[in-house]
Coordinates of C-alpha atoms in Angstrom, one line a residue:
M1130 CA 13.0 119.6 -14.4
N1131 CA 10.5 121.7 -12.5
S1132 CA 9.9 125.4 -13.2
K1133 CA 11.4 126.5 -9.9
K1134 CA 14.7 124.9 -10.7
I1135 CA 14.7 126.4 -14.2
L1136 CA 14.0 129.9 -12.8
N1137 CA 16.9 129.5 -10.3
I1138 CA 19.3 128.5 -13.1
L1139 CA 18.1 131.4 -15.2
T1140 CA 18.5 133.8 -12.4
I1141 CA 22.1 132.6 -11.8
V1142 CA 22.9 132.9 -15.5
M1143 CA 21.6 136.4 -15.6
F1144 CA 23.5 137.4 -12.5
V1145 CA 26.8 135.9 -13.9
I1146 CA 26.3 137.8 -17.2
T1147 CA 25.6 141.0 -15.3
A1148 CA 28.7 140.5 -13.1
V1149 CA 30.9 139.9 -16.1
L1150 CA 29.6 142.9 -17.9
L1151 CA 30.0 145.1 -14.8
G1152 CA 33.6 143.8 -14.6
L1153 CA 34.3 144.7 -18.2
F1154 CA 32.7 148.1 -17.7
M1155 CA 34.8 148.9 -14.7
F1156 CA 38.1 147.4 -15.7
G1157 CA 37.8 147.0 -19.5
G1158 CA 39.7 150.2 -20.4
K1159 CA 38.7 153.7 -21.6
V1160 CA 37.9 155.1 -25.0
P1161 CA 40.8 157.1 -26.2
N1162 CA 40.6 160.8 -27.2
Q1163 CA 37.4 161.5 -25.3
L1164 CA 36.7 164.7 -23.4
Y1165 CA 35.4 162.8 -20.4
T1166 CA 36.4 159.3 -19.2
T1167 CA 34.3 156.8 -21.1
P1168 CA 34.5 153.1 -20.4
V1169 CA 34.8 150.9 -23.5
Y1170 CA 31.9 148.6 -22.6
T1171 CA 29.3 151.3 -21.8
S1172 CA 27.1 150.4 -24.7
T1173 CA 27.3 146.7 -24.0
L1174 CA 26.3 147.2 -20.4
L1175 CA 23.4 149.6 -21.4
N1176 CA 22.2 147.0 -24.0
W1177 CA 22.2 144.3 -21.3
A1178 CA 20.2 146.7 -19.0
Y1179 CA 17.7 147.2 -21.8
I1180 CA 17.3 143.4 -22.2
L1181 CA 16.8 142.9 -18.5
F1182 CA 14.3 145.8 -18.4
G1183 CA 12.4 144.2 -21.3
I1184 CA 12.3 140.8 -19.6
A1185 CA 11.0 142.5 -16.4
I1186 CA 8.3 144.3 -18.4
I1187 CA 7.2 141.2 -20.2
A1188 CA 7.2 139.2 -16.9
A1189 CA 5.2 141.9 -15.2
I1190 CA 2.5 141.8 -17.9
I1191 CA 2.5 138.0 -18.8
F1192 CA 2.4 136.5 -15.3
P1193 CA -0.7 138.4 -14.1
I1194 CA -2.5 137.4 -17.3
I1195 CA -1.6 133.8 -16.7
R1196 CA -2.6 134.1 -13.0
L1197 CA -5.9 135.6 -14.1
F1198 CA -7.0 132.2 -15.4
S1199 CA -5.5 130.1 -12.7
R1200 CA -6.2 132.3 -9.6
P1201 CA -8.4 135.2 -10.3
K1202 CA -8.3 136.8 -6.8
Q1203 CA -4.5 136.8 -6.7
A1204 CA -4.4 138.2 -10.3
M1205 CA -6.4 141.2 -9.2
K1206 CA -3.8 141.9 -6.6
S1207 CA -1.1 141.8 -9.3
F1208 CA -3.1 144.2 -11.5
I1209 CA -3.5 146.5 -8.5
G1210 CA 0.2 146.5 -8.2
L1211 CA 0.7 147.3 -11.9
A1212 CA -1.9 150.1 -11.6
V1213 CA 0.0 151.6 -8.6
V1214 CA 3.2 151.6 -10.7
V1215 CA 1.4 153.2 -13.6
V1216 CA 0.1 155.9 -11.3
V1217 CA 3.6 156.5 -9.8
V1218 CA 5.0 156.9 -13.4
L1219 CA 2.3 159.3 -14.3
I1220 CA 2.9 161.4 -11.2
A1221 CA 6.7 161.4 -12.1
Y1222 CA 5.8 162.4 -15.7
A1223 CA 3.7 165.3 -14.4
M1224 CA 6.7 166.5 -12.2
A1225 CA 9.2 166.2 -15.1
D1226 CA 10.6 169.4 -16.7
G1227 CA 11.5 169.6 -20.4
T1228 CA 13.4 172.9 -20.2
P1229 CA 16.6 172.5 -22.2
M1230 CA 19.7 172.8 -20.1
K1231 CA 22.6 175.2 -20.8
I1232 CA 25.6 172.8 -20.8
I1233 CA 28.9 174.3 -21.8
G1234 CA 30.6 172.4 -24.5
Y1235 CA 27.6 170.0 -25.2
N1236 CA 25.8 170.2 -28.5
G1237 CA 24.4 166.7 -28.6
P1238 CA 21.0 165.6 -29.6
D1239 CA 19.8 164.7 -26.1
N1240 CA 19.2 168.2 -24.7
V1241 CA 15.7 168.4 -26.1
P1242 CA 12.4 168.5 -24.1
S1243 CA 11.3 164.9 -25.0
M1244 CA 14.6 163.3 -23.7
L1245 CA 14.7 165.6 -20.7
I1246 CA 11.1 164.7 -19.7
L1247 CA 11.9 161.0 -20.2
S1248 CA 15.0 161.2 -18.0
D1249 CA 13.2 163.3 -15.3
T1250 CA 10.4 160.8 -15.3
I1251 CA 12.7 157.9 -14.7
I1252 CA 14.6 159.7 -12.0
Y1253 CA 11.5 160.9 -10.2
T1254 CA 10.0 157.4 -10.5
M1255 CA 13.1 155.9 -8.8
Y1256 CA 12.9 158.6 -6.0
I1257 CA 9.3 157.8 -5.4
L1258 CA 9.8 154.0 -5.4
F1259 CA 12.9 154.3 -3.2
A1260 CA 10.9 156.4 -0.7
G1261 CA 8.0 153.9 -0.8
T1262 CA 10.5 151.1 -0.2
I1263 CA 12.0 152.8 2.8
L1264 CA 8.5 153.6 4.2
A1265 CA 7.4 150.0 3.7
I1266 CA 10.4 148.7 5.5
I1267 CA 9.9 151.1 8.4
G1268 CA 6.1 150.4 8.5
T1269 CA 6.6 146.7 8.4
E1270 CA 9.0 146.8 11.3
I1271 CA 6.6 149.0 13.3
Y1272 CA 3.7 146.7 12.5
R1273 CA 5.7 143.7 13.6
R1274 CA 6.7 145.3 16.9
V1275 CA 3.1 146.4 17.7
K1276 CA 1.6 143.1 16.8

């Protein structure tokens, strides 16, 4: 079996697991006696998201290192991409605010500066990457029309 076929099978398996967990999350019931509606399988879905995130991080680090030995010029392009992502995260971190929020009825442990900065960093990173994606799509279409 070649590596492309294995990767295709692995992708399908991860997609099926994700679809099943999303179905359980959406239709698996609610936790009783909660102030807000809380799906039963929230923690399971979040743990799966953490696993997928970890796989993505490992792949983003391992594949450029492997490529460094087989195709050094292409590896430098991969490292430039990783450097751009690091810069985007650092910019988002600089924009993050750690001021505790005044939330009525919430006394949980997550309304502290470290968690607020982390969540702001993630949100701002997503905004920046989304804007970059839209700009890349528009720029690519304009470039194709001009060319």
